[in-house]
Short mmCIF file of C-alpha atoms and ligand atoms in Angstrom, two decimals:
data_model
loop_
_atom_site.label_atom_id
_atom_site.label_comp_id
_atom_site.label_asym_id
_atom_site.label_seq_id
_atom_site.Cartn_x
_atom_site.Cartn_y
_atom_site.Cartn_z
CA MET A 1 1.90 -31.59 14.36
CA THR A 2 5.89 -31.54 14.11
CA ASN A 3 8.41 -29.85 11.98
CA ILE A 4 5.72 -27.82 10.19
CA LYS A 5 7.43 -25.63 7.41
CA THR A 6 5.42 -23.02 5.44
CA ARG A 7 6.89 -20.53 2.81
CA PHE A 8 6.10 -17.03 1.20
CA ALA A 9 7.14 -17.24 -2.63
CA PRO A 10 6.28 -13.85 -3.82
CA SER A 11 7.54 -12.96 -7.67
CA PRO A 12 9.19 -9.61 -7.40
CA THR A 13 7.41 -8.15 -10.31
CA GLY A 14 6.22 -4.79 -8.85
CA TYR A 15 4.63 -3.48 -5.55
CA LEU A 16 3.50 -6.08 -3.04
CA HIS A 17 -0.33 -6.27 -3.12
CA VAL A 18 -2.57 -6.58 0.00
CA GLY A 19 -3.40 -9.90 -0.74
CA GLY A 20 0.46 -10.74 -0.88
CA LEU A 21 0.70 -9.69 2.53
CA ARG A 22 -2.19 -11.57 3.75
CA THR A 23 -0.49 -14.89 2.11
CA ALA A 24 2.44 -13.97 4.09
CA LEU A 25 0.72 -13.22 6.99
CA TYR A 26 -1.45 -16.48 7.08
CA ASN A 27 1.97 -18.54 6.19
CA PHE A 28 3.49 -17.02 8.98
CA LEU A 29 0.68 -17.27 11.79
CA PHE A 30 0.36 -20.88 10.76
CA ALA A 31 4.06 -21.84 11.09
CA ARG A 32 4.14 -19.74 14.31
CA HIS A 33 0.96 -21.31 16.10
CA ASN A 34 2.42 -24.75 15.32
CA GLN A 35 6.11 -23.79 16.32
CA GLY A 36 7.48 -24.51 12.64
CA LYS A 37 9.13 -22.51 10.71
CA PHE A 38 8.10 -19.63 8.09
CA LEU A 39 10.56 -19.28 4.84
CA LEU A 40 10.77 -17.08 2.24
CA ARG A 41 11.48 -17.52 -1.47
CA ILE A 42 11.74 -14.87 -4.07
CA GLU A 43 10.36 -16.69 -7.16
CA ASP A 44 12.11 -14.54 -9.75
CA THR A 45 12.47 -16.91 -12.71
CA ASP A 46 10.07 -15.03 -15.16
CA GLN A 47 12.88 -12.40 -16.41
CA ALA A 48 10.28 -10.70 -18.44
CA ARG A 49 8.26 -9.35 -15.51
CA LEU A 50 11.20 -8.73 -13.09
CA VAL A 51 11.13 -5.66 -11.36
CA LYS A 52 14.48 -4.18 -9.76
CA SER A 53 14.27 -3.77 -5.94
CA ALA A 54 11.11 -5.43 -5.96
CA ASP A 55 12.73 -7.94 -3.59
CA LYS A 56 13.97 -5.32 -1.51
CA GLU A 57 10.47 -3.62 -0.83
CA ILE A 58 9.13 -7.33 0.12
CA PHE A 59 12.03 -7.61 2.88
CA LYS A 60 11.03 -4.13 3.93
CA ILE A 61 7.31 -4.66 4.35
CA LEU A 62 7.73 -8.35 6.23
CA LYS A 63 10.10 -6.58 8.63
CA GLU A 64 7.80 -3.50 9.08
CA PHE A 65 5.00 -5.81 9.80
CA GLY A 66 6.86 -8.19 12.11
CA LEU A 67 6.58 -11.23 9.71
CA LYS A 68 10.08 -12.55 10.52
CA TYR A 69 11.04 -15.24 8.34
CA ASP A 70 13.38 -18.02 9.50
CA ASN A 71 16.04 -18.21 6.24
CA LYS A 72 18.14 -16.47 4.35
CA PRO A 73 15.62 -15.88 1.18
CA VAL A 74 16.01 -18.18 -1.46
CA TYR A 75 16.43 -16.87 -4.91
CA GLN A 76 15.27 -19.14 -7.66
CA SER A 77 17.16 -17.51 -10.45
CA LYS A 78 20.37 -18.87 -8.52
CA ARG A 79 19.13 -22.29 -8.76
CA LEU A 80 18.95 -22.74 -12.55
CA LYS A 81 21.20 -25.97 -12.55
CA ILE A 82 19.12 -27.81 -9.92
CA TYR A 83 16.03 -27.34 -12.23
CA GLN A 84 17.68 -28.32 -14.99
CA LYS A 85 18.61 -31.51 -13.52
CA PHE A 86 15.36 -32.37 -12.44
CA ALA A 87 14.03 -31.62 -15.67
CA ASP A 88 16.38 -34.06 -17.37
CA GLN A 89 15.38 -36.70 -14.88
CA LEU A 90 11.94 -36.23 -15.85
CA ILE A 91 12.81 -36.63 -19.56
CA LYS A 92 15.02 -39.64 -18.75
CA ASP A 93 11.83 -41.12 -17.12
CA GLY A 94 9.54 -40.37 -20.01
CA LYS A 95 7.63 -37.76 -17.51
CA ALA A 96 8.67 -34.80 -19.81
CA TYR A 97 9.47 -34.22 -23.64
CA TYR A 98 11.54 -31.84 -25.65
CA CYS A 99 8.92 -29.64 -27.64
CA PHE A 100 10.81 -28.07 -30.69
CA CYS A 101 7.48 -26.40 -31.78
CA SER A 102 7.95 -22.76 -33.15
CA PRO A 103 5.95 -20.09 -31.36
CA GLU A 104 4.36 -19.56 -34.89
CA LYS A 105 3.25 -23.18 -34.92
CA LEU A 106 1.76 -22.89 -31.40
CA ALA A 107 -0.05 -19.83 -32.33
CA LYS A 108 -1.55 -21.33 -35.29
CA LEU A 109 -2.69 -24.42 -33.35
CA ARG A 110 -4.31 -22.05 -30.24
CA ALA A 111 -6.17 -20.08 -32.89
CA GLU A 112 -7.49 -23.32 -34.47
CA GLN A 113 -8.53 -24.60 -31.14
CA ILE A 114 -10.24 -21.34 -30.17
CA GLN A 115 -12.20 -21.26 -33.20
CA GLN A 116 -13.48 -24.85 -32.71
CA LYS A 117 -14.39 -23.77 -29.20
CA ARG A 118 -12.09 -26.00 -27.53
CA ALA A 119 -9.86 -25.23 -24.68
CA PRO A 120 -6.30 -24.30 -26.05
CA LYS A 121 -3.85 -27.23 -25.36
CA TYR A 122 -0.63 -28.53 -26.89
CA ASP A 123 -1.40 -31.46 -29.00
CA LYS A 124 1.45 -33.35 -27.94
CA THR A 125 3.02 -33.54 -31.30
CA CYS A 126 6.57 -33.74 -30.01
CA CYS A 127 5.77 -36.33 -27.42
CA LYS A 128 5.81 -38.67 -30.34
CA LEU A 129 9.05 -37.71 -31.88
CA SER A 130 11.48 -40.65 -32.38
CA PRO A 131 14.67 -40.74 -30.29
CA ALA A 132 16.54 -40.15 -33.51
CA ASN A 133 14.63 -37.49 -34.37
CA ILE A 134 15.14 -35.71 -30.99
CA ASP A 135 18.69 -36.11 -31.32
CA LYS A 136 18.97 -34.83 -34.64
CA ASN A 137 17.20 -31.63 -33.45
CA LEU A 138 19.31 -31.35 -30.64
CA LYS A 139 22.53 -31.52 -32.52
CA ALA A 140 20.93 -29.01 -35.05
CA LYS A 141 20.65 -26.39 -31.76
CA ILE A 142 16.72 -26.06 -32.79
CA SER A 143 15.42 -24.25 -29.83
CA TYR A 144 13.38 -26.11 -27.62
CA VAL A 145 11.03 -26.11 -24.23
CA ILE A 146 10.42 -29.01 -21.99
CA ARG A 147 7.13 -30.12 -21.30
CA LEU A 148 5.25 -31.97 -18.58
CA ASN A 149 3.92 -35.42 -19.99
CA VAL A 150 0.14 -35.26 -18.93
CA PRO A 151 -1.43 -38.66 -19.12
CA PRO A 152 -4.84 -38.98 -20.43
CA ASN A 153 -8.09 -39.38 -18.44
CA LYS A 154 -6.52 -39.51 -15.07
CA GLU A 155 -8.16 -38.08 -11.92
CA ILE A 156 -6.00 -35.72 -10.01
CA LYS A 157 -7.18 -34.73 -6.60
CA TRP A 158 -6.33 -33.27 -3.24
CA ASN A 159 -7.74 -32.64 0.16
CA ASP A 160 -7.54 -28.67 0.36
CA ILE A 161 -7.39 -27.63 4.12
CA ILE A 162 -9.72 -24.97 3.24
CA ARG A 163 -12.04 -26.21 0.72
CA GLY A 164 -12.07 -30.27 1.04
CA GLU A 165 -12.00 -32.33 -1.75
CA VAL A 166 -10.78 -30.71 -4.95
CA LYS A 167 -10.66 -32.99 -8.57
CA PHE A 168 -9.46 -32.41 -11.90
CA ASN A 169 -9.32 -34.53 -14.96
CA SER A 170 -5.92 -34.83 -16.65
CA ASN A 171 -7.73 -34.24 -19.97
CA ASP A 172 -8.44 -30.72 -19.03
CA ILE A 173 -4.64 -30.07 -18.15
CA ASP A 174 -2.06 -28.79 -20.86
CA ASP A 175 1.26 -30.34 -21.42
CA GLN A 176 2.93 -27.57 -19.19
CA VAL A 177 6.21 -26.08 -20.27
CA LEU A 178 8.51 -26.89 -17.38
CA LEU A 179 11.84 -25.37 -18.85
CA LYS A 180 11.63 -22.59 -21.27
CA SER A 181 14.33 -22.27 -24.29
CA ASP A 182 16.39 -19.79 -22.50
CA GLY A 183 16.79 -22.20 -19.74
CA PHE A 184 14.64 -20.72 -17.03
CA PRO A 185 12.36 -22.97 -15.25
CA THR A 186 8.62 -22.09 -15.39
CA TYR A 187 6.95 -21.43 -12.21
CA HIS A 188 5.64 -25.02 -11.92
CA LEU A 189 8.78 -26.71 -11.92
CA ALA A 190 10.95 -24.47 -9.67
CA ASN A 191 7.92 -24.08 -7.41
CA VAL A 192 7.94 -27.80 -6.64
CA VAL A 193 11.46 -28.37 -6.77
CA ASP A 194 12.04 -25.90 -4.13
CA ASP A 195 8.84 -26.62 -2.16
CA HIS A 196 10.27 -30.28 -1.79
CA GLU A 197 13.86 -29.05 -1.29
CA MET A 198 13.21 -26.84 1.29
CA GLU A 199 10.87 -29.43 2.90
CA ILE A 200 7.60 -27.48 2.88
CA THR A 201 5.00 -29.23 4.68
CA HIS A 202 1.90 -26.84 3.86
CA VAL A 203 1.64 -24.73 1.16
CA ILE A 204 -0.62 -21.96 1.62
CA ARG A 205 -1.31 -19.61 -1.23
CA GLY A 206 -4.04 -17.74 -3.11
CA GLU A 207 -7.12 -19.61 -4.89
CA GLU A 208 -5.70 -18.53 -8.06
CA TRP A 209 -3.11 -21.19 -7.85
CA ILE A 210 -5.69 -24.10 -7.51
CA SER A 211 -5.75 -24.82 -11.41
CA SER A 212 -1.84 -25.27 -11.20
CA THR A 213 -1.85 -27.61 -8.25
CA PRO A 214 -2.97 -30.74 -10.53
CA LYS A 215 -0.01 -30.07 -12.67
CA HIS A 216 2.14 -29.73 -9.39
CA LEU A 217 0.51 -33.02 -8.15
CA LEU A 218 1.50 -34.83 -11.14
CA LEU A 219 5.02 -33.67 -10.74
CA TYR A 220 5.45 -34.80 -6.88
CA GLU A 221 4.11 -38.04 -8.33
CA TYR A 222 6.65 -38.12 -11.08
CA PHE A 223 9.38 -37.51 -8.64
CA SER A 224 7.98 -40.04 -5.90
CA TRP A 225 8.04 -36.91 -3.34
CA THR A 226 6.05 -36.33 -0.49
CA VAL A 227 3.23 -34.17 -1.41
CA PRO A 228 2.70 -31.17 1.04
CA GLN A 229 -0.56 -30.18 2.18
CA PHE A 230 -2.55 -27.41 0.25
CA ALA A 231 -4.72 -24.47 1.56
CA HIS A 232 -6.11 -22.35 -1.20
CA LEU A 233 -7.01 -18.75 0.32
CA PRO A 234 -10.31 -17.38 -1.00
CA LEU A 235 -9.66 -14.43 -2.93
CA LEU A 236 -9.73 -10.82 -1.63
CA LEU A 237 -13.12 -9.01 -3.03
CA ASN A 238 -14.43 -5.95 -3.28
CA PRO A 239 -17.65 -5.18 -1.41
CA ASP A 240 -19.46 -5.72 -4.52
CA LYS A 241 -18.05 -9.04 -4.61
CA SER A 242 -15.44 -8.42 -7.58
CA LYS A 243 -12.13 -9.18 -7.36
CA LEU A 244 -9.94 -6.65 -5.75
CA SER A 245 -8.49 -4.44 -8.46
CA LYS A 246 -6.44 -1.51 -8.68
CA ARG A 247 -9.43 0.38 -10.63
CA GLN A 248 -11.67 0.12 -7.64
CA GLY A 249 -8.86 1.51 -4.98
CA ASP A 250 -5.32 0.98 -3.84
CA VAL A 251 -3.94 -2.50 -3.64
CA ALA A 252 -0.39 -1.69 -2.79
CA VAL A 253 0.58 -2.38 0.81
CA SER A 254 2.78 0.77 0.44
CA ASP A 255 0.01 2.87 -0.49
CA TYR A 256 -1.98 2.01 2.64
CA LEU A 257 1.19 2.66 4.84
CA ALA A 258 1.23 5.96 2.80
CA GLN A 259 -2.24 6.84 3.84
CA GLY A 260 -1.22 6.28 7.31
CA TYR A 261 -2.83 2.81 8.15
CA LEU A 262 -1.10 1.49 11.06
CA LYS A 263 0.65 -1.70 10.47
CA ASP A 264 -1.03 -3.34 13.59
CA ALA A 265 -4.28 -2.27 12.07
CA LEU A 266 -3.72 -3.76 8.65
CA ILE A 267 -2.57 -6.82 10.23
CA ASN A 268 -5.67 -7.18 12.41
CA PHE A 269 -7.78 -6.28 9.38
CA LEU A 270 -6.22 -8.85 7.06
CA ALA A 271 -6.32 -11.47 9.55
CA THR A 272 -10.03 -10.86 10.42
CA ILE A 273 -11.51 -10.71 7.08
CA GLY A 274 -12.07 -14.12 6.08
CA TRP A 275 -11.07 -15.72 9.30
CA THR A 276 -12.81 -16.33 12.59
CA GLU A 277 -11.93 -17.35 15.51
CA GLY A 278 -14.86 -19.59 16.14
CA ALA A 279 -18.52 -19.69 15.90
CA GLY A 280 -20.22 -16.89 17.97
CA SER A 281 -16.95 -15.02 18.54
CA GLU A 282 -17.60 -11.31 18.13
CA GLN A 283 -13.95 -10.39 18.85
CA GLU A 284 -12.68 -7.94 16.26
CA ILE A 285 -9.49 -6.52 17.75
CA TYR A 286 -6.39 -8.99 17.82
CA SER A 287 -2.63 -8.32 18.34
CA LEU A 288 -0.41 -10.34 16.26
CA LYS A 289 0.50 -12.12 19.39
CA GLU A 290 -3.21 -13.09 19.77
CA LEU A 291 -3.39 -14.17 16.40
CA ILE A 292 -0.46 -16.66 16.69
CA ALA A 293 -2.39 -18.09 19.69
CA LYS A 294 -5.51 -18.57 18.08
CA PHE A 295 -5.02 -18.82 14.01
CA ASP A 296 -6.52 -21.95 12.39
CA LEU A 297 -6.43 -22.51 8.77
CA LYS A 298 -9.72 -24.56 9.26
CA ARG A 299 -11.42 -21.38 10.23
CA ILE A 300 -11.00 -19.59 6.96
CA ASN A 301 -14.38 -18.54 5.33
CA ILE A 302 -14.24 -20.37 1.86
CA SER A 303 -16.80 -17.56 0.32
CA GLY A 304 -14.01 -14.89 -0.20
CA ALA A 305 -12.66 -12.05 1.93
CA ILE A 306 -14.21 -8.62 1.46
CA PHE A 307 -11.85 -5.84 1.54
CA ASN A 308 -13.96 -3.60 3.43
CA LEU A 309 -12.57 -0.16 3.83
CA GLU A 310 -15.11 0.82 6.33
CA LYS A 311 -13.81 -1.84 8.36
CA LEU A 312 -10.44 -1.07 7.98
CA ASP A 313 -11.24 2.56 9.02
CA TRP A 314 -12.63 1.31 12.01
CA ILE A 315 -9.95 -0.99 13.23
CA ASN A 316 -7.39 1.70 12.20
CA GLY A 317 -9.34 4.41 14.33
CA TYR A 318 -9.22 2.12 17.34
CA TYR A 319 -5.47 1.64 17.22
CA ILE A 320 -5.20 5.39 16.59
CA ARG A 321 -7.25 6.08 19.73
CA LYS A 322 -5.11 3.64 21.81
CA MET A 323 -2.05 5.31 21.09
CA LYS A 324 -0.16 7.94 23.30
CA VAL A 325 -0.58 11.61 22.04
CA LYS A 326 3.30 11.98 21.66
CA GLU A 327 3.69 8.89 19.97
CA LEU A 328 0.71 9.69 17.41
CA THR A 329 2.17 13.03 16.87
CA LYS A 330 5.43 11.53 15.59
CA LEU A 331 3.67 9.47 13.10
CA CYS A 332 1.51 12.36 12.16
CA LEU A 333 4.07 14.83 11.66
CA PRO A 334 4.98 13.81 7.90
CA TYR A 335 1.47 14.72 7.12
CA LEU A 336 1.71 18.02 8.94
CA LYS A 337 4.17 20.07 6.75
CA ASP A 338 6.39 22.67 8.70
CA ILE A 339 4.28 23.14 11.60
CA ASN A 340 5.85 23.45 15.16
CA PRO A 341 5.86 19.98 17.12
CA LYS A 342 4.11 21.56 19.96
CA LEU A 343 1.53 23.00 17.92
CA ALA A 344 1.26 19.47 16.53
CA GLU A 345 1.02 17.73 19.40
CA LYS A 346 -1.94 19.65 20.40
CA ILE A 347 -3.89 19.42 17.15
CA VAL A 348 -3.42 15.67 17.22
CA ALA A 349 -4.53 15.55 20.88
CA VAL A 350 -7.87 17.60 19.80
CA GLU A 351 -8.14 15.29 16.33
CA GLN A 352 -7.39 11.88 17.70
CA GLU A 353 -10.61 10.70 18.40
CA ARG A 354 -11.81 11.49 14.88
CA LEU A 355 -8.69 10.01 12.87
CA LYS A 356 -9.43 6.98 10.86
CA LYS A 357 -5.98 7.15 9.32
CA LEU A 358 -2.97 9.46 9.88
CA SER A 359 -3.49 11.29 6.57
CA ASP A 360 -6.66 12.66 8.05
CA ILE A 361 -4.79 14.91 10.33
CA ASN A 362 -4.04 17.40 7.11
CA GLN A 363 -7.87 17.14 6.56
CA ASN A 364 -9.70 20.63 7.88
CA THR A 365 -7.00 21.10 10.19
CA GLU A 366 -5.45 23.98 8.35
CA PHE A 367 -7.09 26.62 10.36
CA PHE A 368 -5.25 25.50 13.36
CA TYR A 369 -2.16 27.18 11.77
CA LYS A 370 -3.30 29.58 9.29
CA GLU A 371 -5.97 32.29 9.79
CA PRO A 372 -9.18 30.98 8.42
CA ILE A 373 -11.05 32.95 5.47
CA TYR A 374 -14.62 32.82 5.93
CA LYS A 375 -17.89 34.77 4.82
CA PRO A 376 -18.91 36.86 7.77
CA GLU A 377 -22.61 35.77 7.58
CA LEU A 378 -21.31 32.23 8.67
CA LEU A 379 -20.74 33.85 12.17
CA ILE A 380 -24.53 34.54 12.72
CA TRP A 381 -26.17 31.97 14.61
CA LYS A 382 -29.77 30.81 13.43
CA LYS A 383 -32.26 33.22 14.45
CA SER A 384 -29.53 35.88 15.87
CA ASN A 385 -28.54 38.82 13.79
CA LYS A 386 -25.57 40.75 12.84
CA GLU A 387 -25.65 43.25 15.35
CA SER A 388 -26.11 40.83 18.47
CA THR A 389 -23.51 38.63 17.05
CA LEU A 390 -21.36 41.26 17.07
CA GLU A 391 -22.26 42.40 20.52
CA ASN A 392 -21.68 38.93 21.90
CA LEU A 393 -18.31 38.48 20.07
CA VAL A 394 -17.30 41.80 21.95
CA LYS A 395 -18.46 40.56 25.29
CA LEU A 396 -16.67 37.12 24.54
CA GLU A 397 -13.64 39.04 23.87
CA ASP A 398 -13.93 40.97 27.27
CA PHE A 399 -14.13 37.81 28.99
CA ILE A 400 -11.38 36.04 27.51
CA ILE A 401 -8.94 38.71 28.28
CA THR A 402 -9.73 38.20 32.05
CA LEU A 403 -8.62 34.59 31.60
CA LYS A 404 -5.33 33.38 33.08
CA ASP A 405 -2.48 31.45 30.96
CA LYS A 406 -3.48 28.41 33.11
CA ASP A 407 -7.08 28.50 32.22
CA PHE A 408 -5.83 27.57 28.96
CA SER A 409 -3.69 24.47 30.07
CA GLU A 410 -6.46 22.16 29.69
CA ILE A 411 -9.35 22.06 27.31
CA LYS A 412 -11.76 21.07 30.22
CA THR A 413 -10.80 23.93 32.45
CA LEU A 414 -11.31 26.28 29.56
CA GLU A 415 -14.53 24.90 28.88
CA ALA A 416 -15.74 25.03 32.55
CA LYS A 417 -14.56 28.46 32.67
CA ILE A 418 -16.42 29.81 29.62
CA MET A 419 -19.68 27.45 30.48
CA ALA A 420 -19.58 28.98 33.95
CA TRP A 421 -19.65 32.60 32.49
CA LEU A 422 -22.28 31.92 29.88
CA LYS A 423 -24.51 30.53 32.82
CA LYS A 424 -23.80 33.32 35.05
CA GLU A 425 -24.52 36.09 32.55
CA GLY A 426 -27.58 33.83 31.09
CA TYR A 427 -26.28 34.04 27.61
CA GLY A 428 -27.61 31.31 25.29
CA VAL A 429 -25.04 28.69 24.42
CA GLY A 430 -25.30 28.67 20.62
CA ASP A 431 -25.68 32.57 20.37
CA MET A 432 -22.18 32.64 22.04
CA LEU A 433 -20.54 29.60 21.36
CA TRP A 434 -21.45 29.36 17.40
CA PRO A 435 -19.78 32.62 16.57
CA MET A 436 -17.04 31.82 18.76
CA ARG A 437 -16.26 28.58 17.13
CA VAL A 438 -16.49 30.07 13.57
CA ALA A 439 -14.53 32.72 14.57
CA LEU A 440 -11.72 30.35 15.42
CA SER A 441 -11.92 27.77 12.50
CA GLY A 442 -13.98 29.56 9.76
CA GLN A 443 -15.93 26.03 9.69
CA GLN A 444 -19.35 24.98 9.21
CA ASN A 445 -18.17 21.99 11.33
CA SER A 446 -15.27 21.72 13.30
CA PRO A 447 -14.14 20.47 16.76
CA SER A 448 -15.63 22.40 19.79
CA PRO A 449 -14.52 26.04 20.27
CA PHE A 450 -12.76 24.95 23.76
CA GLU A 451 -10.74 22.47 21.85
CA ILE A 452 -9.76 25.17 19.26
CA ALA A 453 -9.06 27.91 21.52
CA TRP A 454 -6.94 25.42 23.73
CA VAL A 455 -4.88 24.60 20.48
CA LEU A 456 -4.54 28.44 19.62
CA GLY A 457 -3.89 29.91 22.85
CA LYS A 458 -5.18 33.04 24.54
CA LYS A 459 -3.52 35.29 22.13
CA GLU A 460 -4.51 33.75 18.93
CA THR A 461 -8.03 33.17 20.08
CA LEU A 462 -8.35 36.73 21.01
CA LYS A 463 -7.13 37.96 17.60
CA ARG A 464 -9.45 35.72 15.81
CA ILE A 465 -12.40 36.95 17.73
CA ASN A 466 -11.38 40.38 17.17
CA GLN A 467 -11.06 39.64 13.44
CA ALA A 468 -14.55 38.27 13.42
CA GLN A 469 -15.85 41.55 15.14
CA ILE A 470 -14.17 43.77 12.16
CA LYS A 471 -15.59 41.34 9.33
CA LEU A 472 -19.05 42.07 10.75
CA LYS A 473 -18.69 45.78 10.87
N1 LIG B 501 5.16 -16.93 -6.92
C1 LIG B 501 3.95 -17.10 -7.02
C2 LIG B 501 3.24 -15.70 -6.38
O1 LIG B 501 3.66 -14.92 -6.84
C3 LIG B 501 3.84 -18.30 -5.69
C4 LIG B 501 2.45 -19.00 -5.64
C5 LIG B 501 2.53 -20.17 -4.74
O2 LIG B 501 2.68 -19.91 -3.41
O3 LIG B 501 2.75 -21.19 -5.10
O4 LIG B 501 2.24 -15.59 -5.85
#
């Protein structure tokens, strides 16, 4: 395919939804895979829903995720004259008409239709106005909108790249407002005009826009414009198959970033829920580069993409484990308030294997930099008792005093030293290591005593073992 052009066309109405990021990603991947262009358009014609600097957040996120667009973003609000011109053209051609009906009249019509269990639809009253009446209304400056003139009983269909043939009957389509009374276009008019003018070849967007597509197809026909190909992406779903919604968890991309999901992991996750490389492929980890090489719209699963947090955690954990400790520490520091970066690096080294997201670094890690508070009984291992636990802690302290600083330089060295001592003296592993671990962490579950001692260093380790003895006395 040549000259492929896709676009991401978000409305700046608030935070960027993870579904929006997925749409952007798929548009980007498809364009890059085909050496095409990926364009950005800000659909800001709904003045009532506009949120200030929502566009800036979109730019920031796309940049952060490496989804580079190839144009200077187009703002629809700067193109009002163009939409107006095309609306006028449709009126001239009889493909659209002025509608002077008041909001009250429309509300009444709607209520009646709903009461009669009919789908609410404009009744075309104004389509039948004589040119003289239209002129009169315009001169009297009666407020109006411009509506699409949908023909009766016409089959409108397209071949969707993802879902195959999709058909509508025009009887089920409302005479959509194209231009509002404030002179702003609606989504439908602006979207089609811009896709045409930007020479978009593939419209890749969420499934929620399917019912808009027949209206768009009519517009393409009325303007005699080349119709782009459409690919409607299945919804993102919760594991119970309900629509991914704020009620069940986070939906804003910024929330996921704030929790410490890595951008490569999020991209990997969003790409692979709902898309597979091919039958039999079990690959789950993909870099952006690899996705560009392999992405194919035809391999998108039509049945919906399950936003499975466990899978995201797994993928994120994978990327976290792949990182160098130094790099990972940098990313973890904001979650570890006011602690010495050297100590942070050690904590990160110990926790890296277990982290699912960066913010986990502050879960149960406080004991590394704050003396733990715990009940003395927790120190006693299974069938052991207070006296022998105390005795063991004293022996342990005496042994650790003999260790050199360099024995603390690596977890492995420290572990080997302590284990050799246990063996030589014939001490039970649980009898000695359980109280040691609790003395150091104050926790029922924690990293191994060697890992903790390594993070704490010799001095602090001895101090805590000593404190534990005092607790038991
Ligand atoms: N502005 C629409 C949105 O916010 C764009 C839909 C489309 O891609 O046509 O999703």
